[in-house]
Structure formats: C-alpha cells, structure tokens
C-alpha cells in the first residue's frame, strides 16, 4: 500500500496459543486486518482458534458471502462458530478493511479490547466495540464504524496479554504504558514500533509469560 505501513507478531505463552492475527488481500489497494482472542488457553483454545480462522477464510473466499461486506462475513463466521463450539466458548475479534485511495478504515469490533488510534498531533481515539463476541449467540448482528487515517497516525491492535502483563506488586502493564511507548516510537516504521511495545511489555513482566502477546501496528504515511 502507498499510504500504510503495517506489521504484526504473536509471542505465544505456550507451544500453541489461542491468539490469531491476519492480513487479508481484499483487492487492489485494500487490506483486511484481523485480530482475535479465544477464551481459554492451551490445546482447546488453539483448536477453537484454528476453527475460527478456517471459517473466516472459508467465508471470505466464498462467492456467496461477498468478501467486502464485513457485517455479512462476520455474521456467517459467528453462525459457524456458534454451531461448532461449546456453549461457554467464544472469541473476541477485531476486523478492519483499509482502503488505500480513501485512507479509510471500516471496522467491526466484536467485544475486543478497543484498538488505540494515536493521531499525529497527539490526540487519542479508541475503536470501541460495535458488536458482541463471536460464538455465544445464534442471533448476532453488528454495526460497521469507520476511521480516517492521516499521515503520521498510528493504529495499535492488541490482545489483553499485552495490557495484562504483570509486574511488581501485581501491577499490570496497562493501556497507559502501551500508549506511552507508541508516543515515543510514533515516527518509526511499523515493525520498529511493534518491537518497542513488545520489549517494553517483556521488560515490565515479573516472572514467566502467562498469556499470548499479540500486536498489530499500522502507521499511516
């Protein structure tokens, strides 16, 4: 893309994990961002995430779904996830579609941690939930929101393994430290911003890593 630089990474707490991120080719000048977190840990969570990923790609590639209709796509994914998982299993998910020509991100936040949009001038916006989690309810609907990214803006998508990283006296790394690191790294490339957040969280951590750390950074240029 001409107007966006982006990177993602997952540092798993165990051999296999329950976090998932993806970049989808949605046609010329468009990219889809996916970040998801399945409730639970270990093999069970990993299997559910594999099912979610497979369903998402299947529906995305289906001619009947219409890959650019985010709400229709995610409704189909929810039906599959609800039908094939236990009653108490669910996933939070953020799905965004960015258009290079308009610099616009259309997104659905399914009960996930609100991504942070740090504007070049220092203002902060949070892309709050527009739908409930996937897999808990057979009747599911969402609204699609949008945000325009200007040159120098940085968007951070992350799972709660980042913010809930625990340091001394049980204190959590928290959103404020994520934001502080983003501010200090704002003029860097997306991959470098991502690395700085990971390093800051891991340096803060006391003891072993307890949860997957997954992060996607997109920087407008």
GROMACS .gro file of C-alpha atoms in nm:
model
  221
    1UNK     CA    1   0.000   0.000   0.000
    2UNK     CA    2   0.113   0.355  -0.068
    3UNK     CA    3  -0.039   0.513   0.241
    4UNK     CA    4   0.003   0.246   0.509
    5UNK     CA    5   0.290   0.054   0.667
    6UNK     CA    6   0.188  -0.238   0.888
    7UNK     CA    7   0.332  -0.529   1.086
    8UNK     CA    8   0.211  -0.799   1.324
    9UNK     CA    9   0.352  -1.054   1.566
   10UNK     CA   10   0.243  -1.307   1.826
   11UNK     CA   11   0.462  -1.419   2.116
   12UNK     CA   12   0.296  -1.734   2.249
   13UNK     CA   13   0.298  -1.818   2.617
   14UNK     CA   14   0.297  -2.191   2.540
   15UNK     CA   15   0.385  -2.415   2.248
   16UNK     CA   16   0.045  -2.340   2.099
   17UNK     CA   17  -0.182  -2.045   2.172
   18UNK     CA   18  -0.529  -1.901   2.135
   19UNK     CA   19  -0.447  -1.566   1.972
   20UNK     CA   20  -0.473  -1.502   1.600
   21UNK     CA   21  -0.385  -1.218   1.367
   22UNK     CA   22  -0.406  -1.200   0.990
   23UNK     CA   23  -0.371  -0.970   0.690
   24UNK     CA   24  -0.618  -1.035   0.406
   25UNK     CA   25  -0.584  -0.931   0.044
   26UNK     CA   26  -0.918  -0.765  -0.023
   27UNK     CA   27  -0.844  -0.648  -0.374
   28UNK     CA   28  -0.633  -0.372  -0.530
   29UNK     CA   29  -0.543  -0.108  -0.272
   30UNK     CA   30  -0.728  -0.277   0.015
   31UNK     CA   31  -0.614  -0.488   0.309
   32UNK     CA   32  -0.808  -0.661   0.584
   33UNK     CA   33  -0.680  -0.667   0.943
   34UNK     CA   34  -0.787  -0.945   1.178
   35UNK     CA   35  -0.701  -0.979   1.547
   36UNK     CA   36  -0.877  -1.235   1.767
   37UNK     CA   37  -0.850  -1.393   2.110
   38UNK     CA   38  -1.030  -1.714   2.209
   39UNK     CA   39  -1.142  -1.755   2.571
   40UNK     CA   40  -0.919  -2.009   2.743
   41UNK     CA   41  -0.566  -2.140   2.693
   42UNK     CA   42  -0.377  -2.441   2.565
   43UNK     CA   43  -0.483  -2.701   2.312
   44UNK     CA   44  -0.857  -2.638   2.345
   45UNK     CA   45  -0.815  -2.266   2.272
   46UNK     CA   46  -0.578  -2.337   1.983
   47UNK     CA   47  -0.824  -2.578   1.822
   48UNK     CA   48  -1.106  -2.325   1.852
   49UNK     CA   49  -0.887  -2.055   1.703
   50UNK     CA   50  -0.797  -2.284   1.413
   51UNK     CA   51  -1.169  -2.340   1.358
   52UNK     CA   52  -1.233  -1.965   1.367
   53UNK     CA   53  -0.951  -1.896   1.123
   54UNK     CA   54  -1.073  -2.167   0.887
   55UNK     CA   55  -1.429  -2.037   0.899
   56UNK     CA   56  -1.315  -1.680   0.836
   57UNK     CA   57  -1.106  -1.777   0.534
   58UNK     CA   58  -1.380  -2.003   0.401
   59UNK     CA   59  -1.644  -1.732   0.424
   60UNK     CA   60  -1.402  -1.469   0.291
   61UNK     CA   61  -1.327  -1.680  -0.016
   62UNK     CA   62  -1.689  -1.779  -0.072
   63UNK     CA   63  -1.853  -1.619  -0.373
   64UNK     CA   64  -2.185  -1.629  -0.187
   65UNK     CA   65  -2.068  -1.416   0.104
   66UNK     CA   66  -1.925  -1.113  -0.069
   67UNK     CA   67  -1.587  -1.059   0.093
   68UNK     CA   68  -1.623  -0.681   0.112
   69UNK     CA   69  -1.942  -0.692   0.319
   70UNK     CA   70  -1.788  -0.709   0.667
   71UNK     CA   71  -2.116  -0.748   0.856
   72UNK     CA   72  -2.233  -1.035   0.634
   73UNK     CA   73  -1.893  -1.201   0.651
   74UNK     CA   74  -1.877  -1.191   1.031
   75UNK     CA   75  -2.240  -1.299   1.073
   76UNK     CA   76  -2.155  -1.613   0.875
   77UNK     CA   77  -1.844  -1.671   1.085
   78UNK     CA   78  -2.049  -1.634   1.404
   79UNK     CA   79  -2.308  -1.888   1.287
   80UNK     CA   80  -2.036  -2.142   1.218
   81UNK     CA   81  -1.856  -2.072   1.546
   82UNK     CA   82  -2.178  -2.091   1.747
   83UNK     CA   83  -2.282  -2.417   1.585
   84UNK     CA   84  -1.948  -2.595   1.629
   85UNK     CA   85  -1.837  -2.486   1.977
   86UNK     CA   86  -1.950  -2.549   2.334
   87UNK     CA   87  -2.197  -2.304   2.487
   88UNK     CA   88  -1.937  -2.130   2.704
   89UNK     CA   89  -1.672  -2.084   2.434
   90UNK     CA   90  -1.634  -1.760   2.245
   91UNK     CA   91  -1.384  -1.528   2.083
   92UNK     CA   92  -1.332  -1.155   2.075
   93UNK     CA   93  -1.233  -1.026   1.732
   94UNK     CA   94  -1.146  -0.705   1.552
   95UNK     CA   95  -1.188  -0.690   1.175
   96UNK     CA   96  -1.091  -0.383   0.974
   97UNK     CA   97  -1.079  -0.313   0.600
   98UNK     CA   98  -0.845  -0.033   0.494
   99UNK     CA   99  -0.872   0.144   0.159
  100UNK     CA  100  -0.552   0.299   0.025
  101UNK     CA  101  -0.724   0.552  -0.200
  102UNK     CA  102  -0.955   0.699   0.066
  103UNK     CA  103  -0.730   0.632   0.371
  104UNK     CA  104  -1.043   0.497   0.538
  105UNK     CA  105  -1.066   0.202   0.778
  106UNK     CA  106  -1.408   0.037   0.802
  107UNK     CA  107  -1.418  -0.190   1.105
  108UNK     CA  108  -1.619  -0.414   1.335
  109UNK     CA  109  -1.506  -0.469   1.694
  110UNK     CA  110  -1.659  -0.788   1.835
  111UNK     CA  111  -1.609  -0.730   2.208
  112UNK     CA  112  -1.233  -0.692   2.170
  113UNK     CA  113  -1.001  -0.452   2.354
  114UNK     CA  114  -1.051  -0.116   2.179
  115UNK     CA  115  -0.757  -0.058   1.942
  116UNK     CA  116  -0.572   0.267   2.004
  117UNK     CA  117  -0.555   0.525   1.724
  118UNK     CA  118  -0.282   0.776   1.810
  119UNK     CA  119  -0.312   1.083   1.595
  120UNK     CA  120  -0.002   1.265   1.469
  121UNK     CA  121  -0.092   1.568   1.681
  122UNK     CA  122  -0.118   1.358   2.000
  123UNK     CA  123  -0.494   1.304   2.024
  124UNK     CA  124  -0.608   0.951   2.111
  125UNK     CA  125  -0.913   0.766   1.976
  126UNK     CA  126  -1.030   0.420   2.075
  127UNK     CA  127  -1.211   0.195   1.829
  128UNK     CA  128  -1.473   0.065   2.071
  129UNK     CA  129  -1.695  -0.241   2.037
  130UNK     CA  130  -1.960  -0.235   1.764
  131UNK     CA  131  -2.082  -0.591   1.828
  132UNK     CA  132  -2.077  -0.861   2.092
  133UNK     CA  133  -1.831  -1.152   2.096
  134UNK     CA  134  -1.844  -1.434   1.841
  135UNK     CA  135  -1.982  -1.776   1.929
  136UNK     CA  136  -2.210  -1.710   2.227
  137UNK     CA  137  -2.532  -1.615   2.049
  138UNK     CA  138  -2.708  -1.759   1.745
  139UNK     CA  139  -2.872  -1.425   1.672
  140UNK     CA  140  -2.586  -1.186   1.610
  141UNK     CA  141  -2.555  -0.854   1.433
  142UNK     CA  142  -2.308  -0.571   1.419
  143UNK     CA  143  -2.259  -0.216   1.304
  144UNK     CA  144  -1.968  -0.108   1.086
  145UNK     CA  145  -1.778   0.201   1.201
  146UNK     CA  146  -1.508   0.394   1.019
  147UNK     CA  147  -1.199   0.599   1.088
  148UNK     CA  148  -0.981   0.800   0.854
  149UNK     CA  149  -0.605   0.771   0.895
  150UNK     CA  150  -0.390   1.074   0.821
  151UNK     CA  151  -0.016   1.086   0.765
  152UNK     CA  152   0.169   1.009   1.090
  153UNK     CA  153  -0.126   0.841   1.266
  154UNK     CA  154  -0.051   0.508   1.436
  155UNK     CA  155  -0.310   0.236   1.494
  156UNK     CA  156  -0.237  -0.033   1.753
  157UNK     CA  157  -0.440  -0.356   1.774
  158UNK     CA  158  -0.353  -0.584   2.065
  159UNK     CA  159  -0.477  -0.871   2.277
  160UNK     CA  160  -0.511  -0.847   2.655
  161UNK     CA  161  -0.191  -1.043   2.701
  162UNK     CA  162  -0.012  -0.712   2.638
  163UNK     CA  163  -0.205  -0.494   2.881
  164UNK     CA  164  -0.242  -0.765   3.147
  165UNK     CA  165   0.130  -0.843   3.161
  166UNK     CA  166   0.203  -0.839   3.535
  167UNK     CA  167   0.497  -0.666   3.702
  168UNK     CA  168   0.594  -0.594   4.061
  169UNK     CA  169   0.320  -0.599   4.325
  170UNK     CA  170   0.073  -0.742   4.073
  171UNK     CA  171   0.060  -0.418   3.873
  172UNK     CA  172  -0.045  -0.460   3.509
  173UNK     CA  173   0.134  -0.310   3.210
  174UNK     CA  174  -0.191  -0.144   3.109
  175UNK     CA  175  -0.308   0.068   2.820
  176UNK     CA  176  -0.128   0.378   2.951
  177UNK     CA  177   0.213   0.214   2.905
  178UNK     CA  178   0.118   0.092   2.559
  179UNK     CA  179   0.022   0.446   2.468
  180UNK     CA  180   0.339   0.591   2.620
  181UNK     CA  181   0.551   0.355   2.409
  182UNK     CA  182   0.351   0.443   2.098
  183UNK     CA  183   0.410   0.814   2.158
  184UNK     CA  184   0.786   0.763   2.196
  185UNK     CA  185   0.801   0.549   1.882
  186UNK     CA  186   0.549   0.733   1.666
  187UNK     CA  187   0.795   0.844   1.397
  188UNK     CA  188   0.940   0.495   1.342
  189UNK     CA  189   0.839   0.226   1.094
  190UNK     CA  190   0.553  -0.004   1.197
  191UNK     CA  191   0.782  -0.304   1.264
  192UNK     CA  192   1.002  -0.093   1.494
  193UNK     CA  193   0.703   0.046   1.683
  194UNK     CA  194   0.574  -0.308   1.731
  195UNK     CA  195   0.912  -0.428   1.858
  196UNK     CA  196   0.934  -0.141   2.107
  197UNK     CA  197   0.594  -0.223   2.257
  198UNK     CA  198   0.690  -0.591   2.290
  199UNK     CA  199   1.023  -0.505   2.451
  200UNK     CA  200   0.855  -0.265   2.696
  201UNK     CA  201   0.594  -0.526   2.798
  202UNK     CA  202   0.851  -0.802   2.840
  203UNK     CA  203   1.084  -0.579   3.040
  204UNK     CA  204   0.793  -0.489   3.268
  205UNK     CA  205   0.693  -0.851   3.327
  206UNK     CA  206   0.786  -1.021   3.653
  207UNK     CA  207   0.810  -1.399   3.620
  208UNK     CA  208   0.700  -1.621   3.334
  209UNK     CA  209   0.477  -1.510   3.048
  210UNK     CA  210   0.122  -1.622   3.130
  211UNK     CA  211  -0.069  -1.524   2.818
  212UNK     CA  212  -0.008  -1.482   2.445
  213UNK     CA  213   0.112  -1.136   2.344
  214UNK     CA  214  -0.027  -1.038   2.005
  215UNK     CA  215   0.011  -0.699   1.841
  216UNK     CA  216  -0.060  -0.539   1.504
  217UNK     CA  217   0.069  -0.191   1.422
  218UNK     CA  218  -0.041   0.016   1.123
  219UNK     CA  219   0.123   0.353   1.057
  220UNK     CA  220  -0.018   0.593   0.801
  221UNK     CA  221   0.233   0.761   0.571
   0.00000   0.00000   0.00000
